[in-house]
Amino acid sequence: MASADKRLPLIAFIVFIDMAGIGLIIPILPSLVQHLGKPGIDHAALVGGELLFAYAAMQFLFAPVIGGLSDRFGRRPVLLGTLVALSVDYAMMAWAPSLAWLFVGRMISGVMGATWAAANSCIADIYPPEQRGRQFGRLGGAGAAGFVLGPAIGGLLGTIELRLPFVVASILALTGAAIGYGIFTETLPPERRRPFTPARANPFGTLIRMARYPFVLGVLATIFLMQLGAQSQLSTWGYFLIERLAWSPLQIGLSVATFGIMIMVSQGMMTGPVIARFGERRSALGSLVFGLPSYLVLAFASSGWMIYLAIAVGAFTGIAFPAMQGMMTSRIEEDAQGELQGAIASTIGLTSIIGPLMMTGVFGHFVDGRGRYFPGAPFLLAAGLIVAAWLVLATTIRRHFGPDRTAPAR
């Protein structure tokens, strides 16, 4: 177990660098889009949504491919290869002379955005099932730290030179690859690898494969509903706070940073003790419950303290995801852990395709001045989705583990 402990900080560092690199470019994308295209903010917002769609679509399509390749060739070459490719991609976006090149860059980023899936597969390789939930939480905490620091640093660098965050993101990705090349050892031994087959290495083939495991399919459905609800925050947060509370960009940025810090604490520090005390199943079900009051408070928020209360309460739902990951890895063969992580990434990617259009459409309908005014409508929808997610997970657990919740049903 000592060797596993030594590798975890490096895996977490790779995840941190990956998320920080993505976060670095978030603050300057609107200005860069305006610089390369038409100057109007309405056009920039439209193009920004199209860039988000392109990234999510590529991640949805290619995450199973990256996961399948890691099951065939090992985690190390896939992790290092995607980081090198991301480094080249960020450098290309730093140079991009037109919106077309920027779109190509974001599509490549989406393809290579499965570093997360390969890193999570490493956890399944080197830790026994009863310890995986804790370690998945630590990786989630590292990613949240990158999410917090990345946009803050990117916004600062963008005031110096608009494309500088892309340059720094490229250097970060290459640094991660260089460190990994020097000290990271393979986690998947040759005897546990499987052939790469195109029929399985696509989101539809992967879902068909996962259908062989009804428990895993039920948990994936839970993740889909939970992440689709989370799109209410990812897609409408800034617009909602401006419309409802007239917040400034600084106030919005501080709220996003607070949310990232809370997720970092809940996943990175609380997941392990909670799972150790209550087990993965009860931890997942219990933490999902916190999403309901969080979304309801946001839906009807009338002051700033209510926003931060909702953030604090909602952060506890972050424990559900690593707990569910841990449950799924113990139900899948050891030579298909990368395929599982690819399926999870594709599920999340699908919500990133559907969610922004759905949530911004709901938001726009209730603030357009032609009907009932209710800017919190996306969060009310999210509350319904989190209830549905809890019901799906509870039903899945009851069917596969029995009423005593202690042993698989025969």
GROMACS .gro file of C-alpha atoms in nm:
model
  410
    1MET     CA    1   0.000   0.000   0.000
    2ALA     CA    2   0.298   0.230   0.043
    3SER     CA    3   0.357   0.254  -0.330
    4ALA     CA    4  -0.007   0.352  -0.382
    5ASP     CA    5   0.027   0.628  -0.122
    6LYS     CA    6   0.332   0.767  -0.302
    7ARG     CA    7   0.155   0.782  -0.636
    8LEU     CA    8  -0.163   0.950  -0.517
    9PRO     CA    9  -0.010   1.300  -0.467
   10LEU     CA   10   0.124   1.293  -0.823
   11ILE     CA   11  -0.211   1.180  -0.965
   12ALA     CA   12  -0.381   1.457  -0.766
   13PHE     CA   13  -0.122   1.706  -0.894
   14ILE     CA   14  -0.196   1.604  -1.254
   15VAL     CA   15  -0.569   1.655  -1.193
   16PHE     CA   16  -0.498   1.991  -1.030
   17ILE     CA   17  -0.288   2.106  -1.327
   18ASP     CA   18  -0.552   1.986  -1.572
   19MET     CA   19  -0.833   2.177  -1.397
   20ALA     CA   20  -0.618   2.485  -1.337
   21GLY     CA   21  -0.528   2.492  -1.706
   22ILE     CA   22  -0.898   2.483  -1.800
   23GLY     CA   23  -0.985   2.746  -1.540
   24LEU     CA   24  -0.708   2.982  -1.650
   25ILE     CA   25  -0.876   3.054  -1.982
   26ILE     CA   26  -1.234   3.101  -1.853
   27PRO     CA   27  -1.205   3.474  -1.760
   28ILE     CA   28  -1.050   3.582  -2.091
   29LEU     CA   29  -1.261   3.382  -2.337
   30PRO     CA   30  -1.536   3.648  -2.373
   31SER     CA   31  -1.280   3.921  -2.448
   32LEU     CA   32  -1.090   3.697  -2.688
   33VAL     CA   33  -1.409   3.606  -2.873
   34GLN     CA   34  -1.493   3.975  -2.907
   35HIS     CA   35  -1.138   4.043  -3.026
   36LEU     CA   36  -1.152   3.773  -3.295
   37GLY     CA   37  -1.516   3.822  -3.401
   38LYS     CA   38  -1.787   4.084  -3.382
   39PRO     CA   39  -1.750   4.317  -3.081
   40GLY     CA   40  -2.106   4.294  -2.944
   41ILE     CA   41  -2.146   4.116  -2.609
   42ASP     CA   42  -2.461   3.942  -2.737
   43HIS     CA   43  -2.262   3.787  -3.022
   44ALA     CA   44  -1.978   3.698  -2.786
   45ALA     CA   45  -2.222   3.520  -2.553
   46LEU     CA   46  -2.364   3.322  -2.845
   47VAL     CA   47  -2.018   3.218  -2.965
   48GLY     CA   48  -1.918   3.136  -2.607
   49GLY     CA   49  -2.213   2.898  -2.582
   50GLU     CA   50  -2.112   2.735  -2.910
   51LEU     CA   51  -1.757   2.689  -2.781
   52LEU     CA   52  -1.894   2.526  -2.465
   53PHE     CA   53  -2.110   2.297  -2.677
   54ALA     CA   54  -1.814   2.198  -2.896
   55TYR     CA   55  -1.602   2.110  -2.591
   56ALA     CA   56  -1.881   1.909  -2.426
   57ALA     CA   57  -1.970   1.723  -2.748
   58MET     CA   58  -1.609   1.614  -2.803
   59GLN     CA   59  -1.577   1.502  -2.442
   60PHE     CA   60  -1.899   1.303  -2.470
   61LEU     CA   61  -1.781   1.128  -2.788
   62PHE     CA   62  -1.418   1.064  -2.700
   63ALA     CA   63  -1.409   0.999  -2.324
   64PRO     CA   64  -1.483   0.626  -2.382
   65VAL     CA   65  -1.205   0.616  -2.641
   66ILE     CA   66  -0.950   0.755  -2.396
   67GLY     CA   67  -1.081   0.523  -2.124
   68GLY     CA   68  -1.057   0.223  -2.357
   69LEU     CA   69  -0.703   0.315  -2.460
   70SER     CA   70  -0.600   0.335  -2.095
   71ASP     CA   71  -0.743  -0.014  -2.038
   72ARG     CA   72  -0.539  -0.141  -2.334
   73PHE     CA   73  -0.205   0.041  -2.304
   74GLY     CA   74  -0.205   0.145  -1.938
   75ARG     CA   75  -0.275   0.470  -1.756
   76ARG     CA   76   0.072   0.622  -1.776
   77PRO     CA   77   0.100   0.670  -2.156
   78VAL     CA   78  -0.258   0.795  -2.180
   79LEU     CA   79  -0.218   1.044  -1.893
   80LEU     CA   80   0.113   1.178  -2.021
   81GLY     CA   81   0.001   1.178  -2.384
   82THR     CA   82  -0.313   1.378  -2.316
   83LEU     CA   83  -0.119   1.632  -2.110
   84VAL     CA   84   0.133   1.681  -2.392
   85ALA     CA   85  -0.152   1.716  -2.642
   86LEU     CA   86  -0.322   1.972  -2.417
   87SER     CA   87   0.002   2.168  -2.394
   88VAL     CA   88   0.022   2.188  -2.775
   89ASP     CA   89  -0.349   2.272  -2.792
   90TYR     CA   90  -0.323   2.563  -2.546
   91ALA     CA   91  -0.022   2.695  -2.738
   92MET     CA   92  -0.226   2.681  -3.058
   93MET     CA   93  -0.510   2.876  -2.895
   94ALA     CA   94  -0.259   3.136  -2.776
   95TRP     CA   95  -0.168   3.186  -3.142
   96ALA     CA   96  -0.519   3.140  -3.293
   97PRO     CA   97  -0.574   3.418  -3.549
   98SER     CA   98  -0.946   3.353  -3.599
   99LEU     CA   99  -1.255   3.210  -3.434
  100ALA     CA  100  -1.227   2.900  -3.653
  101TRP     CA  101  -0.890   2.816  -3.500
  102LEU     CA  102  -1.029   2.883  -3.153
  103PHE     CA  103  -1.307   2.632  -3.222
  104VAL     CA  104  -1.054   2.373  -3.337
  105GLY     CA  105  -0.859   2.430  -3.017
  106ARG     CA  106  -1.162   2.387  -2.793
  107MET     CA  107  -1.262   2.068  -2.975
  108ILE     CA  108  -0.915   1.923  -2.920
  109SER     CA  109  -0.939   2.025  -2.553
  110GLY     CA  110  -1.265   1.833  -2.530
  111VAL     CA  111  -1.108   1.522  -2.682
  112MET     CA  112  -0.814   1.538  -2.443
  113GLY     CA  113  -1.027   1.637  -2.144
  114ALA     CA  114  -1.046   1.271  -2.038
  115THR     CA  115  -0.730   1.304  -1.829
  116TRP     CA  116  -0.971   1.305  -1.534
  117ALA     CA  117  -1.108   0.963  -1.636
  118ALA     CA  118  -0.762   0.809  -1.667
  119ALA     CA  119  -0.658   0.954  -1.330
  120ASN     CA  120  -0.966   0.809  -1.160
  121SER     CA  121  -0.889   0.473  -1.320
  122CYS     CA  122  -0.554   0.481  -1.138
  123ILE     CA  123  -0.742   0.490  -0.807
  124ALA     CA  124  -0.934   0.175  -0.903
  125ASP     CA  125  -0.602   0.011  -0.998
  126ILE     CA  126  -0.407   0.071  -0.678
  127TYR     CA  127  -0.667   0.085  -0.399
  128PRO     CA  128  -0.905  -0.187  -0.274
  129PRO     CA  129  -1.279  -0.119  -0.314
  130GLU     CA  130  -1.333  -0.012   0.048
  131GLN     CA  131  -1.077   0.270   0.014
  132ARG     CA  132  -1.164   0.406  -0.330
  133GLY     CA  133  -1.440   0.647  -0.226
  134ARG     CA  134  -1.200   0.836   0.002
  135GLN     CA  135  -0.935   0.860  -0.272
  136PHE     CA  136  -1.186   0.967  -0.537
  137GLY     CA  137  -1.281   1.246  -0.296
  138ARG     CA  138  -0.918   1.355  -0.270
  139LEU     CA  139  -0.888   1.376  -0.647
  140GLY     CA  140  -1.211   1.576  -0.655
  141GLY     CA  141  -1.064   1.812  -0.396
  142ALA     CA  142  -0.750   1.859  -0.608
  143GLY     CA  143  -0.966   1.936  -0.911
  144ALA     CA  144  -1.172   2.185  -0.709
  145ALA     CA  145  -0.852   2.358  -0.597
  146GLY     CA  146  -0.751   2.397  -0.960
  147PHE     CA  147  -1.099   2.528  -1.040
  148VAL     CA  148  -1.064   2.794  -0.768
  149LEU     CA  149  -0.710   2.909  -0.845
  150GLY     CA  150  -0.726   2.878  -1.224
  151PRO     CA  151  -0.984   3.150  -1.299
  152ALA     CA  152  -0.833   3.385  -1.040
  153ILE     CA  153  -0.485   3.355  -1.192
  154GLY     CA  154  -0.627   3.366  -1.545
  155GLY     CA  155  -0.813   3.688  -1.474
  156LEU     CA  156  -0.496   3.847  -1.335
  157LEU     CA  157  -0.281   3.731  -1.628
  158GLY     CA  158  -0.545   3.847  -1.874
  159THR     CA  159  -0.506   4.204  -1.753
  160ILE     CA  160  -0.137   4.185  -1.852
  161GLU     CA  161  -0.190   4.029  -2.196
  162LEU     CA  162  -0.511   3.875  -2.329
  163ARG     CA  163  -0.353   3.549  -2.450
  164LEU     CA  164  -0.109   3.503  -2.164
  165PRO     CA  165  -0.337   3.257  -1.976
  166PHE     CA  166  -0.319   3.019  -2.274
  167VAL     CA  167   0.060   3.033  -2.260
  168VAL     CA  168   0.063   2.959  -1.887
  169ALA     CA  169  -0.192   2.678  -1.933
  170SER     CA  170   0.035   2.525  -2.197
  171ILE     CA  171   0.334   2.543  -1.963
  172LEU     CA  172   0.134   2.390  -1.678
  173ALA     CA  173   0.022   2.094  -1.889
  174LEU     CA  174   0.375   2.034  -2.018
  175THR     CA  175   0.512   2.060  -1.664
  176GLY     CA  176   0.266   1.797  -1.546
  177ALA     CA  177   0.369   1.567  -1.832
  178ALA     CA  178   0.740   1.616  -1.758
  179ILE     CA  179   0.701   1.545  -1.386
  180GLY     CA  180   0.484   1.243  -1.461
  181TYR     CA  181   0.736   1.109  -1.713
  182GLY     CA  182   1.010   1.128  -1.455
  183ILE     CA  183   0.845   0.977  -1.148
  184PHE     CA  184   0.502   0.829  -1.231
  185THR     CA  185   0.494   0.449  -1.256
  186GLU     CA  186   0.226   0.245  -1.432
  187THR     CA  187  -0.073   0.141  -1.219
  188LEU     CA  188  -0.232  -0.116  -1.453
  189PRO     CA  189  -0.023  -0.435  -1.488
  190PRO     CA  190  -0.018  -0.607  -1.831
  191GLU     CA  191  -0.215  -0.908  -1.710
  192ARG     CA  192  -0.513  -0.684  -1.623
  193ARG     CA  193  -0.534  -0.511  -1.960
  194ARG     CA  194  -0.791  -0.584  -2.230
  195PRO     CA  195  -0.797  -0.544  -2.610
  196PHE     CA  196  -0.917  -0.214  -2.753
  197THR     CA  197  -1.236  -0.256  -2.955
  198PRO     CA  198  -1.407   0.032  -3.139
  199ALA     CA  199  -1.748  -0.122  -3.066
  200ARG     CA  200  -1.691  -0.058  -2.695
  201ALA     CA  201  -1.488   0.263  -2.727
  202ASN     CA  202  -1.778   0.498  -2.803
  203PRO     CA  203  -2.046   0.643  -2.576
  204PHE     CA  204  -2.324   0.426  -2.718
  205GLY     CA  205  -2.122   0.106  -2.710
  206THR     CA  206  -2.009   0.189  -2.358
  207LEU     CA  207  -2.365   0.243  -2.238
  208ILE     CA  208  -2.470  -0.087  -2.397
  209ARG     CA  209  -2.178  -0.249  -2.215
  210MET     CA  210  -2.280  -0.083  -1.886
  211ALA     CA  211  -2.634  -0.217  -1.933
  212ARG     CA  212  -2.488  -0.556  -1.839
  213TYR     CA  213  -2.450  -0.412  -1.490
  214PRO     CA  214  -2.793  -0.283  -1.380
  215PHE     CA  215  -2.650  -0.136  -1.061
  216VAL     CA  216  -2.392   0.067  -1.252
  217LEU     CA  217  -2.655   0.180  -1.502
  218GLY     CA  218  -2.876   0.301  -1.216
  219VAL     CA  219  -2.593   0.499  -1.061
  220LEU     CA  220  -2.505   0.651  -1.402
  221ALA     CA  221  -2.870   0.761  -1.430
  222THR     CA  222  -2.835   0.921  -1.086
  223ILE     CA  223  -2.520   1.105  -1.195
  224PHE     CA  224  -2.696   1.224  -1.510
  225LEU     CA  225  -2.987   1.374  -1.316
  226MET     CA  226  -2.758   1.524  -1.050
  227GLN     CA  227  -2.525   1.685  -1.306
  228LEU     CA  228  -2.814   1.806  -1.519
  229GLY     CA  229  -2.944   1.990  -1.212
  230ALA     CA  230  -2.596   2.132  -1.150
  231GLN     CA  231  -2.610   2.293  -1.495
  232SER     CA  232  -2.852   2.545  -1.343
  233GLN     CA  233  -2.549   2.688  -1.162
  234LEU     CA  234  -2.290   2.634  -1.434
  235SER     CA  235  -2.504   2.791  -1.707
  236THR     CA  236  -2.703   3.071  -1.539
  237TRP     CA  237  -2.508   3.169  -1.226
  238GLY     CA  238  -2.373   3.505  -1.338
  239TYR     CA  239  -2.688   3.603  -1.525
  240PHE     CA  240  -2.906   3.511  -1.226
  241LEU     CA  241  -2.697   3.710  -0.976
  242ILE     CA  242  -2.695   4.016  -1.202
  243GLU     CA  243  -3.069   3.997  -1.267
  244ARG     CA  244  -3.179   3.911  -0.911
  245LEU     CA  245  -2.927   4.096  -0.693
  246ALA     CA  246  -2.743   4.331  -0.933
  247TRP     CA  247  -2.408   4.182  -0.830
  248SER     CA  248  -2.082   4.305  -0.979
  249PRO     CA  249  -1.830   4.078  -1.156
  250LEU     CA  250  -1.617   4.084  -0.840
  251GLN     CA  251  -1.908   3.966  -0.624
  252ILE     CA  252  -1.990   3.692  -0.873
  253GLY     CA  253  -1.626   3.583  -0.885
  254LEU     CA  254  -1.605   3.565  -0.507
  255SER     CA  255  -1.917   3.349  -0.493
  256VAL     CA  256  -1.770   3.110  -0.752
  257ALA     CA  257  -1.443   3.092  -0.559
  258THR     CA  258  -1.634   3.023  -0.236
  259PHE     CA  259  -1.823   2.741  -0.402
  260GLY     CA  260  -1.498   2.589  -0.529
  261ILE     CA  261  -1.339   2.609  -0.183
  262MET     CA  262  -1.641   2.444  -0.023
  263ILE     CA  263  -1.633   2.160  -0.277
  264MET     CA  264  -1.260   2.122  -0.217
  265VAL     CA  265  -1.325   2.085   0.157
  266SER     CA  266  -1.624   1.851   0.122
  267GLN     CA  267  -1.464   1.619  -0.133
  268GLY     CA  268  -1.101   1.643  -0.031
  269MET     CA  269  -1.137   1.643   0.347
  270MET     CA  270  -1.484   1.520   0.447
  271THR     CA  271  -1.548   1.234   0.201
  272GLY     CA  272  -1.311   0.989   0.369
  273PRO     CA  273  -1.439   1.031   0.728
  274VAL     CA  274  -1.804   1.034   0.616
  275ILE     CA  275  -1.768   0.714   0.413
  276ALA     CA  276  -1.572   0.550   0.694
  277ARG     CA  277  -1.853   0.634   0.937
  278PHE     CA  278  -2.162   0.567   0.724
  279GLY     CA  279  -2.044   0.358   0.427
  280GLU     CA  280  -2.064   0.449   0.059
  281ARG     CA  281  -2.435   0.382   0.010
  282ARG     CA  282  -2.560   0.586   0.306
  283SER     CA  283  -2.306   0.861   0.233
  284ALA     CA  284  -2.427   0.896  -0.126
  285LEU     CA  285  -2.796   0.899  -0.031
  286GLY     CA  286  -2.746   1.131   0.266
  287SER     CA  287  -2.533   1.386   0.083
  288LEU     CA  288  -2.771   1.405  -0.213
  289VAL     CA  289  -3.043   1.525   0.027
  290PHE     CA  290  -2.853   1.850   0.084
  291GLY     CA  291  -2.904   1.946  -0.278
  292LEU     CA  292  -3.277   2.002  -0.228
  293PRO     CA  293  -3.264   2.284   0.033
  294SER     CA  294  -2.967   2.438  -0.148
  295TYR     CA  295  -3.153   2.471  -0.478
  296LEU     CA  296  -3.473   2.589  -0.307
  297VAL     CA  297  -3.288   2.865  -0.121
  298LEU     CA  298  -3.127   2.976  -0.449
  299ALA     CA  299  -3.462   2.972  -0.629
  300PHE     CA  300  -3.616   3.216  -0.380
  301ALA     CA  301  -3.301   3.406  -0.273
  302SER     CA  302  -3.357   3.776  -0.209
  303SER     CA  303  -3.023   3.873  -0.048
  304GLY     CA  304  -2.655   3.787  -0.058
  305TRP     CA  305  -2.644   3.587   0.265
  306MET     CA  306  -2.899   3.345   0.119
  307ILE     CA  307  -2.667   3.280  -0.176
  308TYR     CA  308  -2.381   3.190   0.054
  309LEU     CA  309  -2.608   2.977   0.273
  310ALA     CA  310  -2.712   2.781  -0.036
  311ILE     CA  311  -2.346   2.739  -0.137
  312ALA     CA  312  -2.250   2.610   0.209
  313VAL     CA  313  -2.539   2.362   0.225
  314GLY     CA  314  -2.506   2.249  -0.137
  315ALA     CA  315  -2.135   2.175  -0.101
  316PHE     CA  316  -2.221   1.862   0.100
  317THR     CA  317  -2.366   1.706  -0.215
  318GLY     CA  318  -2.005   1.686  -0.335
  319ILE     CA  319  -1.961   1.376  -0.117
  320ALA     CA  320  -2.216   1.184  -0.326
  321PHE     CA  321  -2.006   1.170  -0.642
  322PRO     CA  322  -1.692   0.998  -0.507
  323ALA     CA  323  -1.912   0.767  -0.297
  324MET     CA  324  -2.097   0.660  -0.612
  325GLN     CA  325  -1.771   0.618  -0.801
  326GLY     CA  326  -1.648   0.386  -0.529
  327MET     CA  327  -1.965   0.176  -0.546
  328MET     CA  328  -1.944   0.139  -0.923
  329THR     CA  329  -1.578   0.038  -0.939
  330SER     CA  330  -1.645  -0.263  -0.716
  331ARG     CA  331  -1.912  -0.387  -0.962
  332ILE     CA  332  -1.692  -0.375  -1.275
  333GLU     CA  333  -1.410  -0.606  -1.383
  334GLU     CA  334  -1.061  -0.481  -1.306
  335ASP     CA  335  -0.969  -0.469  -1.677
  336ALA     CA  336  -1.261  -0.234  -1.756
  337GLN     CA  337  -1.208   0.044  -1.500
  338GLY     CA  338  -1.101   0.289  -1.770
  339GLU     CA  339  -1.414   0.206  -1.967
  340LEU     CA  340  -1.623   0.278  -1.658
  341GLN     CA  341  -1.455   0.615  -1.602
  342GLY     CA  342  -1.508   0.695  -1.969
  343ALA     CA  343  -1.878   0.615  -1.929
  344ILE     CA  344  -1.896   0.850  -1.629
  345ALA     CA  345  -1.720   1.126  -1.824
  346SER     CA  346  -1.954   1.078  -2.121
  347THR     CA  347  -2.256   1.095  -1.891
  348ILE     CA  348  -2.133   1.425  -1.749
  349GLY     CA  349  -2.048   1.545  -2.100
  350LEU     CA  350  -2.402   1.473  -2.214
  351THR     CA  351  -2.542   1.694  -1.939
  352SER     CA  352  -2.301   1.968  -2.055
  353ILE     CA  353  -2.458   1.943  -2.399
  354ILE     CA  354  -2.821   1.939  -2.289
  355GLY     CA  355  -2.802   2.146  -1.971
  356PRO     CA  356  -2.689   2.491  -2.091
  357LEU     CA  357  -2.961   2.515  -2.356
  358MET     CA  358  -3.226   2.387  -2.117
  359MET     CA  359  -3.134   2.601  -1.816
  360THR     CA  360  -3.067   2.924  -2.006
  361GLY     CA  361  -3.393   2.869  -2.193
  362VAL     CA  362  -3.584   2.837  -1.865
  363PHE     CA  363  -3.408   3.142  -1.724
  364GLY     CA  364  -3.482   3.350  -2.034
  365HIS     CA  365  -3.848   3.250  -2.036
  366PHE     CA  366  -3.902   3.378  -1.682
  367VAL     CA  367  -3.715   3.709  -1.718
  368ASP     CA  368  -3.824   3.819  -2.067
  369GLY     CA  369  -4.100   4.044  -1.931
  370ARG     CA  370  -4.377   3.863  -2.119
  371GLY     CA  371  -4.504   3.637  -1.840
  372ARG     CA  372  -4.440   3.543  -1.480
  373TYR     CA  373  -4.115   3.690  -1.345
  374PHE     CA  374  -3.915   3.424  -1.164
  375PRO     CA  375  -3.535   3.431  -1.228
  376GLY     CA  376  -3.486   3.142  -0.983
  377ALA     CA  377  -3.682   2.903  -1.208
  378PRO     CA  378  -3.371   2.702  -1.319
  379PHE     CA  379  -3.293   2.623  -0.955
  380LEU     CA  380  -3.649   2.509  -0.891
  381LEU     CA  381  -3.611   2.273  -1.186
  382ALA     CA  382  -3.279   2.158  -1.039
  383ALA     CA  383  -3.453   2.083  -0.707
  384GLY     CA  384  -3.689   1.850  -0.891
  385LEU     CA  385  -3.396   1.683  -1.067
  386ILE     CA  386  -3.210   1.621  -0.740
  387VAL     CA  387  -3.523   1.459  -0.592
  388ALA     CA  388  -3.545   1.236  -0.899
  389ALA     CA  389  -3.174   1.151  -0.863
  390TRP     CA  390  -3.224   1.050  -0.499
  391LEU     CA  391  -3.522   0.830  -0.587
  392VAL     CA  392  -3.329   0.656  -0.867
  393LEU     CA  393  -3.030   0.591  -0.641
  394ALA     CA  394  -3.246   0.468  -0.350
  395THR     CA  395  -3.435   0.232  -0.581
  396THR     CA  396  -3.109   0.104  -0.736
  397ILE     CA  397  -2.954   0.035  -0.395
  398ARG     CA  398  -3.267  -0.137  -0.265
  399ARG     CA  399  -3.289  -0.363  -0.570
  400HIS     CA  400  -2.926  -0.470  -0.565
  401PHE     CA  401  -2.841  -0.475  -0.196
  402GLY     CA  402  -3.170  -0.575  -0.038
  403PRO     CA  403  -3.370  -0.410   0.241
  404ASP     CA  404  -3.097  -0.460   0.502
  405ARG     CA  405  -2.848  -0.258   0.288
  406THR     CA  406  -2.566  -0.488   0.394
  407ALA     CA  407  -2.526  -0.753   0.127
  408PRO     CA  408  -2.601  -0.790  -0.245
  409ALA     CA  409  -2.937  -0.940  -0.323
  410ARG     CA  410  -2.912  -1.295  -0.458
   0.00000   0.00000   0.00000
